[in-house]
């Protein structure tokens, strides 16, 4: 038996008080003989013996009262065979689900109640490691119980969806970092439908976790708390998505934004007020009607009048289970004309004979078609979405160095049939790396002048250049140097497989159907060998009919296996070429993906300043220092940008160039007024308040041999019992009450002496029976 308050057992010494009173104040009398005393001798003897027993029992009851009371106040425990000794230190690994769904129906209050109760039952020698599902990659922090309570009060519930299999793996890693051999893992959450991976793949992860637990000595005990079990059906409204119909947003060009609002309740919602908010100011309001369990779309057309980073939000005014998901934000960058530099590796003075003529026509049709030599682009600066500029030779490197940190810097550089990246490979590679690090984009077209070995040494190219693939019928024409008519060309070469919406970049081309691709013939292409060493995935944008990749993309670089003239394919001659290249460039320069991240994911900031002052959504500030350019060559250019990782809060992050920071060099001057915006949001799936199936939760617990609790009280009581044993102070207090009552009744009734008539009844009967 153990005691939680061992010092209070000293109160049992209070039993000496009734004992001393009994010994000091017991009755004292003198014997006096008188004449008829012999007649009462039997009565006195019997009463004396009975009164002694009465006094001793009364004394025992009175001494038992303080002893039992002290025993109850010491809180005795009956320890079981599996209970951990309470005197041995314990490492508590407490994993808290801090996702946004925990805001519903007071779930976070129940988790905090359970966590506080668990920590308060710990002793000074114990330690606590608190994990949050939104920050599983954070370093482990071991703390004393008192410090853990303070840290628990700082937990904010508004993070992205939680993954309990990843949380479990992190808990086991924390067990290895624990200071004490006795460890306990407690995972508290709401077990939402998205907390486990789809399908049954999570079962394998749980079984692997159980194997790891069994290898630990002693084996840590795992407890699960499901705080959503007692919830009723919850009604919720969520702004599901907010997106634009154009990949890039340009000045003075109308763009339409669409917001989707989902009603997860069983009742209709009418006359719901929605607000469009641009840069913090409400610009339009609308009324929305949504049927039960359905989605409504709301559109808003906006024409930006200033360049730079802006934010757009859509919010609805409604009281439901989660108020935070009634607003969704979108970061967008408004650009003037997109600046594209075309590096021509095979220039010609004849019309449509240069390598970039078809490409320039596709990107800037109005400027290319102008025949008035006196017309200037400034007179109609936005007639084209793209403004192109052609370079030959290596002059583009000199121009790029001068324009790198100015507003003349290009958005995209296109290498068309260029023999090699530059005349000075080392300095040119550094220049391109710097260009890519400042959100630059590159498009590479193959050709006859390309030196494959030189380009294969470039680290940022998505694939290695292999041998040329030529159709047999086209090869015979090339060898014989015969000319091929337009009709004959239709039946030569490979065809292009219609993408059919498999890639979002071609979304705007789907309305035209597959016929626009069927006219294209590829007579020759370069076999591309994908480079799998990069962390960024490589996406195939276009394939030939024999499934060969002819257009691929990795991060900010697109590589074509064909040329951009009519020698290798008929693509530049077909109607699909112009909308395809326009759409490709717009999608390439669009940085909405980098401006909008899921809370907890890193934000990328270009290296246009040595230091950035970051203002978080809670108005706290921090400093982001630029890292030195010491990364290896095989690191993707996107990873060479400044990375800001503290993005756990939802909202708008503002990055302002630090005026106190010195520039990189004399030519690198950053506009001190430049402010970059980034937005962190939570996926709409986190607002789906459907819990996991009970069978899934039970399987999750059973595979871990873990106990599952539905209330904080049950968890706290069970963990306390496991470690210290079963408390029995309540039965002891009940026994104290019974002893008090027994003492009172015994004193009132049991101590009465028998009457003389009762005592003399037998003697008189005996006397009457004499003859």
XYZ file of C-alpha atoms in Angstrom:
771
model
C 0.000 0.000 0.000
C 1.230 3.476 -0.903
C 0.139 6.919 0.268
C -0.087 10.096 -1.765
C 0.164 12.315 1.359
C 2.420 10.259 3.569
C 3.043 13.130 6.021
C -0.609 13.250 7.040
C -0.266 9.806 8.579
C 1.317 11.576 11.553
C -2.178 12.723 12.441
C -2.878 9.166 13.588
C -0.949 10.022 16.768
C -4.000 11.959 17.854
C -5.344 8.644 19.228
C -3.327 9.372 22.401
C -5.807 12.129 23.275
C -8.779 9.836 24.039
C -6.359 7.324 25.588
C -4.924 9.952 27.940
C -8.393 11.174 28.847
C -9.411 7.612 29.637
C -6.381 6.979 31.808
C -6.377 10.292 33.598
C -10.066 10.800 34.179
C -11.356 7.265 34.626
C -13.761 6.784 37.608
C -12.235 6.283 41.026
C -14.359 5.149 43.976
C -13.960 3.916 47.579
C -15.348 0.642 48.841
C -17.636 0.975 51.872
C -19.180 -2.069 53.457
C -22.682 -1.881 54.867
C -25.090 -4.405 56.277
C -26.966 -5.636 53.211
C -23.947 -5.481 50.926
C -23.766 -9.224 50.602
C -27.180 -9.225 48.935
C -25.801 -7.027 46.015
C -22.439 -8.662 45.703
C -23.415 -10.715 42.633
C -24.947 -7.685 40.895
C -21.895 -5.501 41.482
C -19.531 -8.171 40.196
C -21.482 -8.701 36.950
C -21.905 -4.967 36.274
C -18.236 -4.278 36.932
C -17.125 -6.852 34.341
C -19.638 -5.567 31.802
C -18.687 -1.932 32.361
C -15.021 -2.752 31.836
C -15.771 -4.295 28.437
C -17.953 -1.298 27.602
C -15.213 1.169 28.458
C -12.544 -0.716 26.550
C -14.726 -0.921 23.396
C -15.621 2.775 23.707
C -11.927 3.622 24.090
C -11.104 1.573 21.004
C -13.759 3.363 18.955
C -12.546 6.770 20.102
C -8.920 5.917 19.299
C -9.899 4.514 15.880
C -11.548 7.770 14.813
C -8.334 9.899 14.529
C -6.388 6.934 13.152
C -8.871 6.258 10.354
C -9.274 9.979 9.646
C -5.496 10.422 9.251
C -5.400 7.327 7.063
C -8.081 8.735 4.766
C -6.366 12.137 4.521
C -3.091 10.403 3.554
C -4.943 8.970 0.498
C -3.945 5.315 0.586
C -3.437 3.455 -2.675
C -3.759 -0.213 -3.490
C -1.098 -0.877 -6.148
C -1.687 -3.487 -8.833
C 0.918 -5.827 -10.275
C 1.296 -3.702 -13.482
C 1.340 -0.375 -11.694
C 4.503 1.676 -11.937
C 6.060 2.497 -8.589
C 5.039 6.030 -7.771
C 8.494 6.852 -6.489
C 10.163 6.086 -9.856
C 10.432 9.067 -12.251
C 8.238 9.064 -15.333
C 8.614 10.590 -18.803
C 5.228 11.645 -20.159
C 5.077 12.086 -23.943
C 1.915 14.101 -24.477
C 0.795 14.569 -28.098
C -1.920 17.205 -28.570
C -3.974 17.502 -31.746
C -3.985 21.260 -32.384
C -5.762 21.170 -35.745
C -8.556 23.589 -36.603
C -11.315 21.000 -36.078
C -10.473 21.007 -32.361
C -12.208 24.396 -32.115
C -15.601 22.740 -32.625
C -17.883 22.000 -29.653
C -15.258 22.784 -27.030
C -13.017 19.879 -27.994
C -9.875 21.848 -27.212
C -11.163 22.567 -23.691
C -11.515 18.839 -23.061
C -8.008 18.170 -24.323
C -6.554 20.914 -22.129
C -8.470 19.579 -19.127
C -7.050 16.115 -19.673
C -3.529 17.408 -20.277
C -3.581 19.610 -17.184
C -4.888 16.755 -15.062
C -2.165 14.399 -16.279
C 0.612 16.910 -15.629
C -0.702 17.956 -12.211
C -0.522 14.341 -11.031
C 3.194 14.201 -11.796
C 5.913 14.692 -9.206
C 8.910 16.997 -9.310
C 11.238 14.307 -10.591
C 9.088 13.575 -13.648
C 9.468 15.163 -17.070
C 7.053 16.076 -19.848
C 7.563 16.220 -23.619
C 4.694 18.056 -25.310
C 4.175 17.443 -29.038
C 1.812 19.255 -31.374
C 0.510 17.566 -34.484
C 1.124 20.753 -36.471
C 4.798 20.903 -35.419
C 5.965 17.307 -35.401
C 9.285 18.285 -36.977
C 10.116 20.683 -34.143
C 12.939 19.719 -31.725
C 11.852 17.861 -28.607
C 11.587 20.008 -25.494
C 11.913 18.198 -22.155
C 10.463 20.207 -19.295
C 9.441 19.902 -15.674
C 5.704 19.549 -14.907
C 5.399 23.174 -13.821
C 7.044 24.456 -17.011
C 4.942 22.043 -19.066
C 1.756 23.567 -17.663
C 2.967 27.001 -18.731
C 3.825 25.716 -22.202
C 0.458 24.006 -22.512
C -1.304 27.326 -22.040
C 0.405 28.632 -25.194
C -1.048 25.939 -27.466
C -3.332 27.433 -30.118
C -5.811 25.192 -31.920
C -5.967 26.220 -35.562
C -3.407 24.119 -37.396
C -3.614 21.959 -40.515
C -5.095 18.437 -40.574
C -3.328 16.029 -38.263
C -1.837 12.666 -39.195
C -1.978 10.281 -36.249
C 0.378 7.729 -37.784
C 3.047 10.418 -38.159
C 2.264 11.653 -34.654
C 2.698 8.128 -33.300
C 6.057 7.756 -35.033
C 7.198 11.080 -33.573
C 6.080 9.984 -30.100
C 8.264 6.905 -30.358
C 11.194 9.050 -31.440
C 10.536 11.179 -28.366
C 10.699 8.034 -26.208
C 14.304 7.626 -27.289
C 15.037 11.165 -26.136
C 13.313 10.677 -22.766
C 15.472 10.827 -19.643
C 13.667 8.106 -17.677
C 13.126 4.452 -18.621
C 9.478 4.558 -17.531
C 7.606 6.263 -20.390
C 3.975 6.856 -21.163
C 2.543 8.029 -24.508
C -0.791 9.871 -24.487
C -2.380 11.073 -27.751
C -5.310 13.465 -27.351
C -7.420 14.424 -30.377
C -10.780 14.287 -32.095
C -9.966 11.435 -34.540
C -11.369 13.183 -37.600
C -11.996 11.336 -40.855
C -8.826 12.843 -42.348
C -6.542 11.994 -39.421
C -5.562 8.650 -40.965
C -4.336 8.065 -44.490
C -6.890 6.819 -46.998
C -7.350 3.108 -47.383
C -5.737 0.658 -45.001
C -2.142 1.738 -45.452
C -2.143 3.226 -41.975
C -2.576 -0.256 -40.477
C 0.912 -1.223 -41.649
C 2.316 1.931 -40.056
C 0.582 1.156 -36.767
C 1.872 -2.413 -36.775
C 5.407 -1.163 -37.403
C 4.945 1.211 -34.494
C 3.882 -1.652 -32.238
C 7.020 -3.582 -33.177
C 9.115 -0.570 -32.199
C 7.267 -0.281 -28.903
C 7.838 -3.931 -28.060
C 11.573 -3.494 -28.544
C 11.697 -0.815 -25.847
C 12.389 -1.942 -22.278
C 10.237 -1.359 -20.364
C 7.508 -1.110 -22.997
C 5.832 2.326 -22.915
C 2.105 2.321 -22.311
C -0.035 4.086 -24.930
C -3.342 5.801 -24.119
C -5.711 7.485 -26.574
C -8.277 10.170 -25.772
C -11.087 10.764 -28.274
C -12.747 14.062 -27.343
C -15.306 13.971 -30.181
C -17.167 10.876 -29.014
C -19.730 12.854 -27.023
C -20.403 15.438 -29.767
C -23.774 15.652 -31.420
C -24.195 16.352 -35.138
C -22.361 19.620 -35.782
C -23.490 22.206 -38.330
C -20.703 24.012 -40.105
C -20.217 26.363 -43.052
C -16.839 26.672 -44.736
C -15.348 28.754 -47.542
C -13.966 25.776 -49.397
C -11.767 27.404 -52.038
C -10.793 30.723 -53.596
C -9.049 30.829 -56.968
C -8.729 32.860 -60.165
C -9.514 31.827 -63.712
C -6.128 33.054 -64.953
C -2.710 31.717 -63.949
C -1.213 35.234 -63.952
C -2.762 38.552 -62.900
C -1.776 41.594 -64.965
C -2.404 45.301 -64.578
C -5.566 46.653 -66.238
C -6.706 43.189 -67.302
C -9.900 41.853 -65.817
C -9.579 38.598 -63.934
C -12.413 36.600 -62.394
C -12.127 35.028 -58.956
C -14.414 32.249 -57.771
C -15.173 31.315 -54.177
C -16.906 28.072 -53.210
C -18.907 27.895 -49.995
C -19.884 24.493 -48.589
C -22.835 23.866 -46.300
C -22.211 20.839 -44.076
C -25.528 21.046 -42.251
C -28.901 19.427 -42.863
C -30.746 22.709 -43.146
C -30.731 25.319 -45.924
C -29.086 28.697 -45.453
C -30.629 31.718 -47.136
C -29.650 35.361 -47.432
C -26.130 34.655 -46.247
C -23.944 37.761 -46.533
C -20.625 37.310 -48.297
C -17.904 39.966 -48.570
C -15.042 40.293 -51.049
C -12.073 41.934 -49.340
C -9.155 43.346 -51.343
C -6.078 44.419 -49.351
C -8.151 44.601 -46.184
C -10.962 46.706 -47.675
C -14.426 45.394 -48.537
C -14.998 45.968 -52.252
C -18.205 44.002 -52.854
C -20.963 42.244 -50.898
C -23.358 39.571 -52.060
C -26.175 37.387 -50.760
C -25.889 33.609 -50.950
C -28.449 30.801 -50.710
C -27.088 27.302 -50.079
C -29.030 24.060 -49.934
C -28.280 21.419 -47.278
C -25.129 19.393 -47.892
C -24.291 21.327 -51.051
C -21.858 23.898 -52.445
C -22.435 27.346 -53.917
C -20.032 29.286 -56.188
C -19.678 33.066 -56.080
C -17.735 35.029 -58.721
C -16.015 38.386 -58.526
C -14.350 40.269 -61.403
C -11.503 42.590 -60.587
C -9.192 44.768 -62.692
C -5.955 45.553 -60.797
C -4.558 49.035 -61.244
C -1.214 48.637 -59.461
C 1.590 46.121 -59.593
C 3.014 44.206 -56.656
C 1.742 41.743 -54.078
C -1.901 41.966 -53.020
C -4.379 39.884 -51.068
C -7.961 38.946 -51.789
C -10.308 37.314 -49.307
C -13.868 36.087 -49.248
C -15.730 35.953 -45.934
C -19.230 34.990 -44.876
C -21.044 36.113 -41.747
C -22.431 33.029 -40.080
C -22.424 31.410 -36.631
C -21.441 27.761 -36.766
C -19.152 25.155 -35.218
C -15.905 26.691 -36.518
C -15.795 30.432 -37.051
C -12.231 30.508 -38.437
C -13.130 28.686 -41.675
C -15.708 31.304 -42.685
C -12.923 33.283 -44.373
C -10.362 32.253 -46.975
C -7.491 34.375 -48.239
C -5.553 34.362 -51.478
C -2.230 36.026 -52.179
C -1.708 37.265 -55.729
C 1.044 39.084 -57.552
C 0.001 41.699 -60.082
C 2.501 42.175 -62.873
C 2.842 44.581 -65.764
C 3.602 42.995 -69.118
C 5.480 39.730 -68.772
C 9.059 40.251 -69.933
C 10.482 37.348 -71.950
C 14.022 37.258 -73.305
C 14.539 34.994 -76.326
C 18.104 33.773 -76.773
C 18.347 32.722 -80.441
C 21.001 30.129 -81.229
C 20.378 30.137 -84.992
C 19.517 33.693 -86.123
C 18.610 34.554 -89.692
C 17.814 37.721 -91.611
C 15.077 36.034 -93.590
C 11.477 36.145 -92.275
C 10.445 33.171 -90.173
C 13.848 31.577 -90.616
C 15.317 32.514 -87.248
C 14.956 30.038 -84.445
C 12.751 32.357 -82.353
C 10.532 33.898 -85.053
C 7.613 31.542 -84.530
C 7.974 31.804 -80.762
C 8.017 35.595 -80.789
C 4.957 35.621 -83.018
C 3.138 33.333 -80.596
C 4.073 35.340 -77.493
C 3.611 38.860 -78.866
C 1.388 38.652 -81.922
C 0.373 42.317 -81.955
C 3.917 43.659 -81.616
C 5.240 41.213 -84.209
C 2.535 42.119 -86.691
C 3.190 45.837 -86.511
C 4.542 47.201 -89.804
C 4.772 50.820 -88.719
C 8.411 51.353 -87.834
C 7.555 54.583 -86.025
C 5.120 52.922 -83.636
C 6.408 52.426 -80.127
C 5.468 49.893 -77.525
C 4.841 52.670 -75.019
C 1.912 53.932 -77.080
C 0.051 50.702 -76.522
C 2.020 49.011 -73.743
C -0.556 46.363 -72.904
C -1.683 45.223 -76.305
C 0.117 41.932 -75.610
C 0.294 39.937 -72.435
C 3.953 39.278 -73.132
C 6.679 41.622 -74.317
C 9.527 39.728 -75.947
C 13.096 40.707 -76.699
C 15.496 38.704 -78.881
C 19.206 38.222 -78.139
C 21.859 36.521 -80.233
C 25.222 35.276 -79.092
C 26.275 35.904 -75.492
C 25.091 39.521 -75.246
C 22.209 38.416 -73.063
C 24.593 37.665 -70.164
C 25.860 41.246 -70.058
C 22.337 42.616 -70.244
C 21.143 40.261 -67.511
C 23.889 41.314 -65.106
C 22.910 44.934 -65.528
C 19.164 44.278 -65.181
C 19.295 41.636 -62.458
C 18.231 43.880 -59.539
C 16.169 46.382 -61.508
C 12.662 46.492 -62.885
C 14.089 45.584 -66.294
C 14.918 42.053 -65.208
C 13.124 39.489 -67.392
C 10.531 37.142 -65.991
C 11.386 34.316 -68.410
C 14.492 33.471 -70.440
C 13.996 31.145 -73.416
C 17.007 29.281 -74.821
C 16.192 28.301 -78.405
C 18.716 26.026 -80.114
C 21.580 27.571 -78.152
C 24.866 25.691 -78.334
C 25.765 26.193 -74.653
C 24.667 28.275 -71.706
C 27.386 30.898 -72.155
C 30.934 31.528 -73.246
C 32.201 31.542 -69.643
C 30.440 28.545 -68.156
C 31.330 29.165 -64.495
C 30.261 32.799 -64.336
C 27.238 32.176 -66.546
C 26.083 29.299 -64.334
C 26.302 31.556 -61.292
C 24.355 34.242 -63.145
C 21.575 31.798 -64.061
C 21.488 30.452 -60.495
C 21.060 34.003 -59.239
C 18.318 34.606 -61.797
C 16.462 31.446 -60.732
C 16.915 32.347 -57.076
C 15.043 35.610 -57.700
C 11.926 33.887 -59.072
C 13.252 33.769 -62.603
C 11.904 31.195 -65.084
C 13.616 29.349 -67.942
C 12.323 27.547 -71.051
C 14.731 25.355 -73.028
C 14.168 24.324 -76.661
C 16.375 21.764 -78.366
C 17.856 22.084 -81.845
C 20.649 21.199 -84.250
C 23.112 23.644 -82.677
C 22.731 22.271 -79.132
C 25.843 20.743 -77.562
C 24.329 17.942 -75.452
C 27.452 17.375 -73.339
C 27.677 21.040 -72.408
C 24.025 21.271 -71.387
C 24.188 18.014 -69.428
C 26.605 19.726 -67.045
C 23.901 22.244 -66.108
C 22.363 21.387 -62.739
C 19.015 23.149 -63.174
C 17.935 21.394 -66.397
C 15.203 18.805 -65.557
C 16.574 16.023 -67.822
C 19.790 14.939 -69.498
C 20.021 15.191 -73.273
C 20.344 11.793 -74.963
C 20.385 10.709 -78.594
C 18.037 11.965 -81.316
C 14.989 9.921 -82.246
C 13.852 10.211 -85.895
C 10.902 8.591 -87.632
C 12.023 6.220 -90.405
C 10.058 7.968 -93.148
C 11.377 11.347 -92.083
C 14.919 9.979 -91.930
C 14.753 8.862 -95.553
C 13.613 12.307 -96.631
C 16.487 13.906 -94.707
C 19.079 11.594 -96.246
C 17.794 12.115 -99.798
C 17.415 15.865 -99.238
C 14.072 15.728 -101.034
C 11.492 18.365 -100.340
C 8.174 17.305 -98.839
C 4.912 18.986 -99.724
C 2.452 20.139 -97.078
C 0.065 17.309 -97.887
C 2.788 14.701 -97.560
C 3.983 16.227 -94.299
C 0.622 15.552 -92.702
C 1.298 11.817 -92.747
C 4.918 11.878 -91.589
C 6.418 11.559 -88.105
C 4.984 11.007 -84.657
C 1.769 12.484 -83.362
C 1.269 14.240 -80.012
C -0.973 12.576 -77.472
C -3.722 15.039 -76.381
C -3.132 15.942 -72.706
C -6.911 15.885 -71.980
C -6.617 17.926 -68.805
C -4.091 15.664 -67.103
C -2.051 18.791 -66.388
C -3.667 21.966 -65.097
C -1.462 24.094 -67.347
C -3.530 23.013 -70.365
C -6.888 23.669 -68.715
C -7.784 26.580 -71.002
C -7.155 24.432 -74.112
C -9.628 21.704 -73.263
C -12.615 23.520 -74.766
C -11.029 23.296 -78.210
C -11.017 19.485 -78.045
C -8.403 16.951 -79.115
C -8.500 17.987 -82.761
C -6.050 20.853 -82.242
C -3.349 18.318 -81.324
C -4.072 15.780 -84.038
C -2.697 18.103 -86.734
C 0.757 18.242 -85.119
C 3.504 15.929 -86.448
C 6.900 15.420 -84.785
C 9.579 14.223 -87.165
C 12.500 14.359 -84.732
C 12.921 14.719 -80.978
C 15.596 14.343 -78.343
C 15.364 11.429 -75.938
C 15.232 12.894 -72.392
C 16.676 11.058 -69.396
C 14.915 12.205 -66.246
C 17.128 13.301 -63.386
C 15.845 11.737 -60.157
C 18.434 13.318 -57.857
C 16.394 16.470 -57.289
C 13.874 16.810 -54.481
C 11.460 18.627 -56.800
C 9.308 16.303 -58.915
C 9.556 16.340 -62.709
C 6.212 16.580 -64.523
C 5.633 15.467 -68.114
C 3.534 18.088 -69.907
C 3.393 16.558 -73.406
C 4.057 13.111 -74.861
C 4.287 11.714 -78.355
C 2.153 8.854 -79.565
C 4.939 6.421 -78.587
C 4.836 7.825 -74.993
C 8.103 9.729 -75.270
C 8.289 12.953 -73.264
C 8.700 16.038 -75.403
C 7.879 18.695 -72.768
C 8.703 18.374 -69.057
C 8.787 20.741 -66.105
C 10.614 20.853 -62.820
C 9.930 23.779 -60.492
C 10.725 26.907 -62.559
C 12.253 25.280 -65.663
C 10.479 23.811 -68.718
C 12.442 21.680 -71.163
C 11.323 20.766 -74.678
C 12.734 17.788 -76.568
C 11.975 19.534 -79.882
C 12.894 22.862 -81.387
C 10.697 25.944 -81.572
C 10.982 26.201 -85.365
C 9.445 24.056 -88.108
C 12.487 21.833 -88.772
C 11.753 19.202 -86.109
C 7.938 19.402 -85.964
C 4.917 21.113 -87.401
C 3.920 22.452 -84.003
C 4.913 26.120 -84.701
C 2.813 25.979 -87.889
C -0.384 24.881 -86.163
C -3.057 26.959 -84.466
C -2.416 25.314 -81.103
C 1.087 26.803 -80.832
C 0.017 30.359 -79.957
C -2.479 29.561 -77.135
C -0.208 26.777 -75.909
C 2.829 29.033 -75.473
C 0.773 31.894 -74.049
C -0.793 29.551 -71.496
C 2.562 27.958 -70.700
C 4.292 31.283 -70.066
C 1.407 32.598 -67.972
C 1.388 29.469 -65.853
C 5.161 29.546 -65.530
C 5.387 33.111 -64.245
C 2.415 32.730 -61.963
C 3.715 32.600 -58.398
C 0.372 32.170 -56.659
C 1.486 28.693 -55.649
C 4.556 30.095 -53.870
C 2.523 32.931 -52.332
C -0.107 30.605 -50.871
C 0.983 27.745 -48.639
C -0.613 25.433 -46.121
C 0.000 26.558 -42.564
C 3.145 24.878 -41.305
C 4.785 24.608 -44.724
C 7.813 26.809 -45.508
C 7.539 30.038 -47.476
C 10.075 30.897 -50.177
C 11.358 34.454 -50.424
C 13.731 35.587 -53.216
C 17.246 36.657 -52.312
C 16.747 40.277 -53.276
C 17.805 41.415 -49.798
C 20.243 40.181 -47.180
C 17.629 40.464 -44.466
C 13.846 40.575 -44.275
C 11.683 41.799 -41.415
C 8.737 39.416 -41.166
C 5.406 40.491 -39.678
C 3.243 37.491 -38.767
C -0.570 37.485 -38.649
C -0.463 38.029 -34.870
C 1.578 41.229 -35.517
C 4.730 39.728 -34.016
C 7.954 40.443 -35.899
C 11.023 38.376 -36.642
C 14.045 38.604 -38.913
C 14.832 36.313 -41.825
C 18.509 36.338 -42.653
C 19.653 35.331 -46.119
C 21.719 32.167 -46.201
C 25.044 32.184 -48.026
C 25.188 30.655 -51.484
C 26.968 27.532 -50.338
C 24.481 24.934 -51.518
C 25.727 22.093 -53.755
C 25.108 22.242 -57.473
C 22.466 19.506 -57.414
C 20.177 21.543 -55.179
C 17.161 22.932 -57.015
C 17.083 26.660 -57.548
C 13.815 27.024 -55.639
C 15.606 25.648 -52.574
C 18.262 28.333 -52.919
C 15.724 30.975 -52.005
C 15.342 32.212 -48.460
C 13.122 29.857 -46.505
C 10.816 31.052 -43.717
C 9.551 28.116 -41.660
C 7.588 29.653 -38.787
C 4.270 29.598 -40.651
C 2.020 27.865 -38.123
C -0.324 30.852 -37.757
C -3.055 31.319 -40.354
C -3.178 34.634 -42.159
C -1.029 37.127 -44.067
C 2.745 37.341 -43.650
C 4.515 40.537 -44.709
C 8.187 40.505 -45.693
C 9.876 43.915 -45.754
C 13.457 44.412 -46.837
C 15.576 45.500 -43.884
C 16.911 48.987 -44.560
C 19.732 48.466 -42.064
C 21.090 45.467 -43.969
C 23.944 46.315 -46.376
C 23.466 45.419 -50.033
C 25.169 42.399 -51.615
C 27.427 44.580 -53.729
C 27.553 47.986 -55.263
C 25.175 46.995 -58.053
C 22.657 45.218 -55.814
C 20.244 47.800 -54.538
C 16.947 46.665 -53.136
C 14.003 48.985 -52.911
C 13.545 49.544 -49.173
C 9.841 50.023 -49.674
C 9.394 46.577 -51.256
C 6.928 44.439 -49.307
C 6.300 40.823 -50.217
C 3.132 39.072 -49.104
C 2.589 35.403 -48.348
C -0.594 33.701 -47.163
C -0.912 30.628 -44.942
C -4.264 28.834 -44.970
C -5.840 25.577 -43.759
C -7.231 23.057 -46.280
C -11.017 22.889 -46.403
C -10.866 19.175 -45.601
C -10.019 20.068 -42.005
C -13.500 21.591 -41.615
C -15.157 18.258 -42.375
C -16.226 17.317 -38.845
C -17.054 13.704 -39.586
C -15.216 11.396 -37.177
C -13.498 8.175 -38.067
C -15.529 5.006 -38.048
C -15.610 3.438 -34.595
C -14.153 0.263 -36.074
C -11.152 2.216 -37.377
C -10.544 3.852 -34.019
C -10.789 0.513 -32.233
C -8.429 -1.081 -34.753
C -5.962 1.759 -34.240
C -6.079 1.203 -30.466
C -6.052 -2.589 -30.563
C -3.066 -2.804 -32.894
C -1.136 -0.683 -30.416
C -2.524 -2.515 -27.376
C -3.602 0.914 -26.223
C -6.529 1.958 -24.097
C -9.156 4.266 -25.581
C -10.896 6.869 -23.414
C -13.780 9.166 -24.259
C -13.656 11.620 -21.333
C -10.769 13.456 -19.657
C -11.890 12.237 -16.231
C -11.581 8.581 -17.220
C -8.106 9.142 -18.666
C -6.833 11.014 -15.608
C -8.208 8.446 -13.184
C -6.866 5.485 -15.170
C -3.356 6.900 -15.534
C -3.228 7.808 -11.843
C -4.340 4.298 -10.914
C -1.761 2.710 -13.213
C 1.093 4.571 -11.643
C 0.139 4.817 -7.981
C -2.701 2.301 -7.548
C -6.382 2.469 -6.603
C -7.252 5.156 -4.062
C -9.341 3.894 -1.130
C -9.765 7.075 0.903
C -13.472 7.192 0.172
C -14.175 3.795 1.806
C -11.967 4.834 4.729
C -13.931 8.069 5.185
C -17.126 6.047 5.107
C -15.635 3.811 7.802
C -14.817 6.882 9.911
C -18.426 7.982 9.679
C -19.651 4.536 10.709
C -17.260 4.492 13.677
C -18.567 7.895 14.809
C -22.129 6.685 14.675
C -21.223 3.424 16.428
C -19.402 5.329 19.176
C -22.413 7.541 19.740
C -24.895 4.656 19.862
C -22.614 2.524 22.022
C -22.224 5.323 24.542
C -25.966 5.980 24.725
C -27.374 2.462 24.868
C -24.746 -0.219 25.358
C -23.349 1.248 28.566
C -26.589 1.276 30.594
C -26.343 -0.942 33.746
C -28.948 -3.653 34.240
C -31.712 -2.931 36.784
C -31.797 -4.580 40.229
C -35.095 -6.339 39.423
C -33.455 -8.041 36.487
C -30.516 -9.066 38.571
C -32.641 -10.302 41.575
C -35.133 -12.176 39.445
C -33.200 -15.392 39.653
C -32.396 -15.210 43.391
C -36.074 -14.558 44.323
C -37.125 -17.471 42.159
C -34.610 -19.641 43.876
C -35.805 -18.509 47.336
C -39.442 -19.179 46.449
C -38.643 -22.727 45.436
C -37.396 -23.625 48.904
C -39.657 -25.779 51.013
